[in-house]
């Protein structure tokens, strides 16, 4: 009979195991050497199996877990497994499908009690958290899902990629906002409801160049797309990713993106920019300054991006999307947008 202490210990170790699993996965995707990559893949598979056994045990014993809603646990995906199941064509072994457009998966589960397994505070008003992914929850990179707490439901873009064993979210806590104030108190061990994945930005692999424009949490679908591309060995594209924020501490994924850009310079250029360079909070910032919408034309020129070979995407609040469209549409660029309001 599992005691509350056993459950608490199990949750802590499960959380740690998923963090380690993610760390191995991150190092694997950023790795240039084939031998090291396959060693890391083997380590990831072993850790994935161990995490799975622990999650299955928790699911059996813990009222918070999705299994209490009658679902059967599914093992965390092995590298390559999800990609092969979700999308015909490209394999995880490094082959490329240049004409792939990410499809909406055919099956998607909802969950009444997805367990929060990790929370990271980026600033007092920006948090990253992960929930255990229900075994049959399928989605495409770039999609969003409605999260529910009590009787409040709001849409959030999924940051994680389909091959990852958790769902990750990066949320701006709007002061006074109904969901935001509940999420401010969110703790590991809490549960959220998950609606089916919806809409979102779809990566169109038929285009060689991708200009991705975001403000703060608008980066989310692009991270999902990027992690997925790397996992599937899609390295033939060029992504120029612009992220604007008021302050330098709001780039919640800066380390990951800078590491990926350094490891894959032909694939990714990451351009964070702060719009209030003179404020004390930005002291020491030596990077680009200005708003993404006012910088977009300069970026087009500097990176030689043309409408015939570039697809542009923008994600964030509608004001930014309209302004970016005002710069790109007259030049003939196709622009896909996701509005957060
Ligand atoms: C497709 C989609 C994807 C999204 N993805 C993300 C994402 O990945 N990350 C993310 O952070 N957001 C995302 N959003 C936005 C998110 O859905 C919510 O709109 C946001 O979290 C605010 O919800 P809320 O319930 O906290 O605010 P609400 O209660 O809905 O309030 C809306 C606004 O009014 C203000 N307000 C409300 N009450 C008060 C008050 N008493 N005093 C002062 N101001 C008040 C709030 O500050 C807030 O800005 C997405 C939206 C969509 C449509």
Coordinates of C-alpha atoms and ligand atoms in Angstrom, one line a residue:
X1 CA 0.0 0.0 0.0
X2 CA 1.6 3.3 -1.1
X3 CA 1.7 6.0 1.6
X4 CA 1.6 9.7 1.0
X5 CA 5.3 9.8 1.6
X6 CA 5.9 7.1 -1.1
X7 CA 3.8 9.1 -3.5
X8 CA 5.6 12.3 -2.8
X9 CA 9.0 10.5 -3.2
X10 CA 7.7 9.0 -6.4
X11 CA 6.6 12.3 -7.8
X12 CA 9.9 14.0 -7.0
X13 CA 11.9 11.2 -8.6
X14 CA 9.6 11.2 -11.7
X15 CA 10.1 14.9 -12.1
X16 CA 13.8 14.5 -11.8
X17 CA 13.8 11.6 -14.3
X18 CA 11.9 13.7 -16.9
X19 CA 14.3 16.6 -16.4
X20 CA 17.3 14.3 -17.0
X21 CA 15.5 12.8 -20.0
X22 CA 15.0 16.2 -21.4
X23 CA 18.5 17.2 -20.8
X24 CA 19.8 14.1 -22.7
X25 CA 17.3 14.9 -25.5
X26 CA 18.6 18.5 -25.7
X27 CA 22.2 17.4 -25.8
X28 CA 21.3 14.8 -28.4
X29 CA 19.7 17.3 -30.8
X30 CA 22.5 19.8 -30.4
X31 CA 25.2 17.2 -31.0
X32 CA 27.2 17.3 -34.2
X33 CA 29.0 13.9 -33.9
X34 CA 27.0 10.8 -35.0
X35 CA 28.6 8.4 -32.6
X36 CA 28.0 10.6 -29.6
X37 CA 24.4 11.2 -30.8
X38 CA 23.7 7.5 -31.0
X39 CA 25.2 6.9 -27.5
X40 CA 23.0 9.7 -26.1
X41 CA 20.0 8.2 -27.9
X42 CA 20.7 4.9 -26.2
X43 CA 21.0 6.6 -22.8
X44 CA 17.8 8.5 -23.5
X45 CA 16.0 5.2 -24.3
X46 CA 17.1 3.6 -21.1
X47 CA 16.1 6.7 -19.0
X48 CA 12.8 6.9 -20.9
X49 CA 12.0 3.3 -19.9
X50 CA 12.9 3.9 -16.3
X51 CA 10.8 7.1 -16.3
X52 CA 7.9 5.2 -17.8
X53 CA 7.9 2.5 -15.1
X54 CA 7.8 5.2 -12.5
X55 CA 5.1 7.2 -14.2
X56 CA 3.1 3.9 -14.6
X57 CA 3.5 3.2 -10.9
X58 CA 2.3 6.7 -10.0
X59 CA -0.5 6.5 -12.4
X60 CA -1.7 3.3 -10.7
X61 CA -1.4 4.7 -7.2
X62 CA -1.9 8.5 -7.4
X63 CA -5.3 10.1 -7.7
X64 CA -3.7 13.0 -9.6
X65 CA -2.6 11.0 -12.5
X66 CA -4.5 10.6 -15.8
X67 CA -5.0 6.9 -15.2
X68 CA -7.5 7.7 -12.4
X69 CA -9.7 8.9 -15.3
X70 CA -9.7 5.4 -16.7
X71 CA -6.8 5.8 -19.2
X72 CA -4.1 3.3 -19.6
X73 CA -0.5 4.6 -19.4
X74 CA 1.6 4.6 -22.5
X75 CA 5.3 4.5 -22.5
X76 CA 7.2 7.7 -23.2
X77 CA 8.1 7.8 -26.9
X78 CA 11.5 6.6 -28.0
X79 CA 13.4 8.9 -30.3
X80 CA 11.8 8.6 -33.8
X81 CA 8.7 6.8 -32.6
X82 CA 6.2 9.8 -32.5
X83 CA 7.5 11.2 -35.8
X84 CA 7.0 8.0 -37.6
X85 CA 3.5 7.5 -36.1
X86 CA 2.3 11.1 -36.6
X87 CA 3.6 11.8 -40.0
X88 CA 4.3 9.6 -42.9
X89 CA 7.4 10.4 -45.0
X90 CA 10.3 11.8 -42.9
X91 CA 11.9 9.4 -40.6
X92 CA 13.9 10.2 -37.4
X93 CA 17.0 8.7 -38.9
X94 CA 18.0 12.0 -40.5
X95 CA 16.1 11.8 -43.9
X96 CA 14.4 14.9 -45.1
X97 CA 11.0 15.4 -46.7
X98 CA 11.4 18.8 -48.3
X99 CA 7.7 19.0 -49.2
X100 CA 6.3 18.2 -45.8
X101 CA 3.6 20.3 -44.3
X102 CA 2.9 19.3 -40.7
X103 CA -0.4 17.5 -40.6
X104 CA -3.0 17.7 -37.9
X105 CA -2.9 14.3 -36.2
X106 CA -5.9 12.1 -36.5
X107 CA -6.3 11.2 -32.8
X108 CA -6.2 13.6 -29.9
X109 CA -7.1 12.9 -26.3
X110 CA -8.3 15.3 -23.8
X111 CA -7.4 14.9 -20.1
X112 CA -9.3 15.7 -17.0
X113 CA -6.3 15.7 -14.7
X114 CA -2.9 16.3 -16.3
X115 CA -0.3 16.4 -13.6
X116 CA 2.0 19.4 -13.2
X117 CA 5.5 17.9 -13.0
X118 CA 7.7 20.9 -13.2
X119 CA 7.6 24.7 -12.8
X120 CA 10.3 27.3 -13.6
X121 CA 9.9 31.0 -12.8
X122 CA 11.5 33.1 -15.6
X123 CA 10.5 36.4 -14.0
X124 CA 7.7 37.2 -11.4
X125 CA 5.3 37.4 -14.4
X126 CA 6.6 34.6 -16.7
X127 CA 6.5 30.9 -15.9
X128 CA 7.4 27.7 -17.7
X129 CA 5.7 24.6 -16.6
X130 CA 5.4 21.0 -17.8
X131 CA 2.5 18.5 -17.4
X132 CA 2.7 14.8 -17.8
X133 CA 1.5 14.0 -21.3
X134 CA -1.4 11.6 -21.6
X135 CA -0.4 8.6 -23.6
X136 CA -2.8 9.2 -26.4
X137 CA -2.5 12.9 -26.6
X138 CA -1.3 13.6 -30.2
X139 CA -0.5 17.1 -31.6
X140 CA 1.4 18.8 -34.3
X141 CA 4.3 21.2 -33.6
X142 CA 3.0 24.7 -33.3
X143 CA -0.5 23.9 -32.1
X144 CA -2.2 25.2 -29.0
X145 CA -4.5 23.6 -26.4
X146 CA -7.1 24.9 -23.9
X147 CA -5.9 24.5 -20.4
X148 CA -8.4 24.5 -17.6
X149 CA -8.2 25.3 -13.9
X150 CA -11.5 25.2 -12.0
X151 CA -14.0 26.6 -14.4
X152 CA -11.5 28.9 -16.2
X153 CA -10.2 27.8 -19.6
X154 CA -7.7 29.6 -21.8
X155 CA -5.6 28.7 -24.9
X156 CA -1.9 28.2 -24.7
X157 CA 0.6 27.2 -27.4
X158 CA 2.5 24.0 -26.7
X159 CA 6.3 24.6 -26.5
X160 CA 7.3 20.9 -26.4
X161 CA 7.6 18.8 -29.6
X162 CA 5.5 15.7 -30.3
X163 CA 8.4 13.3 -29.4
X164 CA 8.7 14.6 -25.9
X165 CA 7.1 12.8 -23.0
X166 CA 5.6 16.0 -21.4
X167 CA 3.7 19.0 -22.5
X168 CA 5.5 22.3 -21.9
X169 CA 4.0 25.8 -21.6
X170 CA 5.5 29.3 -21.3
X171 CA 2.9 31.7 -19.9
X172 CA 2.8 35.4 -19.2
X173 CA 0.9 36.1 -16.0
X174 CA -1.3 39.1 -16.8
X175 CA -1.9 41.0 -13.5
X176 CA -5.6 40.6 -12.6
X177 CA -6.2 38.0 -15.4
X178 CA -8.5 35.2 -14.2
X179 CA -6.3 32.3 -15.5
X180 CA -3.1 34.2 -14.8
X181 CA -3.8 34.6 -11.1
X182 CA -4.6 30.9 -10.8
X183 CA -1.4 29.9 -12.7
X184 CA 0.6 32.2 -10.4
X185 CA -0.2 29.8 -7.6
X186 CA 0.4 26.6 -9.7
X187 CA 2.5 24.0 -8.0
X188 CA 4.1 20.7 -8.9
X189 CA 1.5 18.0 -8.1
X190 CA -1.5 20.2 -9.2
X191 CA -3.6 19.1 -12.1
X192 CA -5.0 20.9 -15.1
X193 CA -7.6 19.9 -17.7
X194 CA -6.4 19.6 -21.3
X195 CA -8.7 20.3 -24.3
X196 CA -7.9 18.9 -27.8
X197 CA -5.0 20.6 -29.7
X198 CA -6.1 23.2 -32.1
X199 CA -5.0 25.4 -35.0
X200 CA -1.6 26.9 -34.6
X201 CA 1.2 27.7 -36.9
X202 CA 2.2 24.9 -39.3
X203 CA 5.7 24.6 -40.6
X204 CA 5.8 24.4 -44.4
X205 CA 8.9 22.5 -45.3
X206 CA 8.4 23.2 -49.0
X207 CA 10.0 26.6 -48.4
X208 CA 13.7 26.7 -47.8
X209 CA 13.7 29.9 -45.6
X210 CA 11.5 30.6 -42.6
X211 CA 11.3 34.0 -41.0
X212 CA 9.8 33.6 -37.5
X213 CA 8.7 36.7 -35.5
X214 CA 7.6 36.6 -31.9
X215 CA 7.2 38.7 -28.8
X216 CA 8.0 37.0 -25.5
X217 CA 5.7 33.9 -25.2
X218 CA 4.9 34.1 -29.0
X219 CA 8.2 32.1 -29.3
X220 CA 6.3 29.0 -28.1
X221 CA 5.1 27.5 -31.4
X222 CA 8.5 28.2 -33.0
X223 CA 10.3 26.2 -30.3
X224 CA 8.0 23.3 -30.8
X225 CA 8.6 23.4 -34.6
X226 CA 12.4 23.8 -34.1
X227 CA 12.7 20.9 -31.6
X228 CA 10.6 18.8 -34.0
X229 CA 12.7 19.6 -37.0
X230 CA 15.9 18.8 -35.1
X231 CA 14.6 15.6 -33.8
X232 CA 13.6 14.5 -37.3
X233 CA 16.9 15.4 -38.8
X234 CA 15.4 18.2 -40.9
X235 CA 18.5 20.4 -41.2
X236 CA 18.1 21.7 -44.8
X237 CA 16.0 24.7 -43.9
X238 CA 17.1 28.1 -42.7
X239 CA 15.2 29.7 -39.8
X240 CA 15.7 33.3 -38.8
X241 CA 14.0 33.6 -35.5
X242 CA 13.3 37.1 -34.1
X243 CA 12.1 37.5 -30.5
X244 CA 11.2 40.9 -29.0
X245 CA 10.8 41.7 -25.3
X246 CA 10.8 44.8 -23.2
X247 CA 13.5 43.3 -20.9
X248 CA 16.4 40.9 -21.3
X249 CA 15.2 38.6 -18.6
X250 CA 12.0 37.8 -20.5
X251 CA 13.7 35.5 -23.1
X252 CA 12.7 32.3 -21.4
X253 CA 14.5 30.1 -23.9
X254 CA 17.5 32.2 -24.7
X255 CA 20.1 29.6 -23.5
X256 CA 18.4 26.7 -25.5
X257 CA 18.1 28.9 -28.6
X258 CA 21.6 30.3 -28.5
X259 CA 23.0 26.8 -27.9
X260 CA 21.1 25.4 -30.9
X261 CA 22.1 28.4 -33.1
X262 CA 25.7 27.8 -32.2
X263 CA 25.4 24.0 -32.9
X264 CA 23.5 24.5 -36.1
X265 CA 24.4 27.9 -37.6
X266 CA 23.1 27.0 -41.1
X267 CA 19.7 26.0 -39.6
X268 CA 19.1 28.7 -37.0
X269 CA 19.8 32.4 -36.5
X270 CA 18.3 33.6 -33.2
X271 CA 17.8 37.4 -32.9
X272 CA 16.6 38.5 -29.5
X273 CA 15.9 42.2 -29.2
X274 CA 14.9 44.5 -26.3
X275 CA 12.6 47.4 -26.8
X276 CA 13.6 49.4 -23.7
X277 CA 17.4 49.4 -23.8
X278 CA 17.7 52.4 -21.5
X279 CA 15.9 51.0 -18.5
X280 CA 18.0 49.7 -15.5
X281 CA 16.6 46.1 -16.0
X282 CA 18.4 46.0 -19.3
X283 CA 21.7 47.1 -17.9
X284 CA 24.5 45.1 -19.6
X285 CA 22.5 44.2 -22.6
X286 CA 24.8 44.3 -25.7
X287 CA 22.5 42.7 -28.2
X288 CA 20.0 44.2 -30.7
X289 CA 17.6 46.9 -29.6
X290 CA 14.2 47.9 -30.9
X291 CA 10.8 46.3 -31.6
X292 CA 10.6 43.3 -33.9
X293 CA 8.1 45.0 -36.2
X294 CA 10.4 48.0 -36.8
X295 CA 13.4 45.7 -37.3
X296 CA 11.9 43.2 -39.7
X297 CA 12.8 45.0 -43.0
X298 CA 16.5 45.3 -41.9
X299 CA 16.5 41.6 -41.1
X300 CA 15.0 40.7 -44.5
X301 CA 17.8 42.7 -46.2
X302 CA 20.6 41.5 -44.0
X303 CA 19.7 37.8 -44.4
X304 CA 18.8 38.1 -48.1
X305 CA 15.2 36.8 -47.5
X306 CA 13.0 37.0 -50.6
X307 CA 9.2 36.3 -51.0
X308 CA 9.8 33.6 -53.5
X309 CA 11.8 31.4 -51.1
X310 CA 10.7 32.6 -47.6
X311 CA 7.7 31.9 -45.5
X312 CA 7.1 34.3 -42.7
X313 CA 5.3 33.5 -39.4
X314 CA 4.4 35.8 -36.5
X315 CA 3.0 35.0 -33.1
X316 CA 2.0 37.2 -30.3
X317 CA -0.5 40.1 -29.7
X318 CA -2.5 41.4 -32.6
X319 CA -0.9 44.9 -32.7
X320 CA 2.5 43.4 -33.5
X321 CA 1.0 41.0 -36.0
X322 CA -0.7 43.9 -37.9
X323 CA 2.4 45.9 -37.9
X324 CA 4.5 43.1 -39.2
X325 CA 1.9 42.4 -41.9
X326 CA 2.2 46.0 -42.9
X327 CA 5.9 45.5 -43.6
X328 CA 5.7 42.1 -45.2
X329 CA 2.6 42.1 -47.3
X330 CA 3.4 45.0 -49.5
X331 CA 6.7 43.2 -50.3
X332 CA 4.8 40.1 -51.4
X333 CA 5.7 37.8 -48.5
X334 CA 3.3 35.1 -47.4
X335 CA 2.7 35.5 -43.6
X336 CA 1.1 33.0 -41.2
X337 CA 0.0 34.4 -37.9
X338 CA -1.2 33.2 -34.5
X339 CA -2.8 35.9 -32.3
X340 CA -2.9 35.6 -28.6
X341 CA -5.8 38.1 -28.1
Ligands
LIG1 C1 -4.4 30.5 -29.7 C2 -3.9 31.2 -28.5 C3 -2.7 30.7 -27.9 C4 -2.2 31.4 -26.7 N1 -1.0 31.0 -26.2 C5 -0.5 31.6 -25.2 C6 0.8 31.2 -24.6 O1 1.4 30.2 -25.1 N2 1.3 31.9 -23.6 C7 0.6 32.9 -23.0 O2 1.1 33.5 -22.0 N3 -0.6 33.3 -23.5 C8 -1.2 32.7 -24.5 N4 -2.4 33.0 -25.0 C9 -3.2 34.0 -24.2 C10 -4.0 33.3 -23.1 O3 -5.0 32.4 -23.7 C11 -4.8 34.2 -22.2 O4 -5.5 35.1 -22.9 C12 -3.9 35.0 -21.2 O5 -3.2 34.0 -20.4 C13 -4.7 35.9 -20.3 O6 -5.7 35.1 -19.7 P1 -6.3 35.5 -18.2 O7 -7.5 34.6 -17.9 O8 -5.2 35.6 -17.3 O9 -6.8 37.0 -18.5 P2 -8.3 37.5 -18.6 O10 -9.0 37.3 -17.3 O11 -9.0 36.8 -19.8 O12 -8.1 39.0 -18.8 C14 -7.7 39.5 -20.1 C15 -6.9 40.8 -19.9 O13 -7.5 41.7 -19.0 C16 -6.7 42.1 -17.9 N5 -7.5 42.1 -16.7 C17 -8.4 41.2 -16.3 N6 -8.9 41.5 -15.1 C18 -8.2 42.6 -14.7 C19 -8.2 43.4 -13.5 N7 -9.0 43.1 -12.5 N8 -7.3 44.4 -13.4 C20 -6.5 44.7 -14.4 N9 -6.4 44.0 -15.5 C21 -7.3 43.0 -15.7 C22 -5.6 41.1 -17.8 O14 -4.4 41.7 -17.5 C23 -5.6 40.5 -19.2 O15 -4.6 41.1 -19.9 C24 -2.9 32.4 -26.1 C25 -4.1 32.8 -26.7 C26 -4.6 32.2 -27.8 C27 -5.9 32.7 -28.4

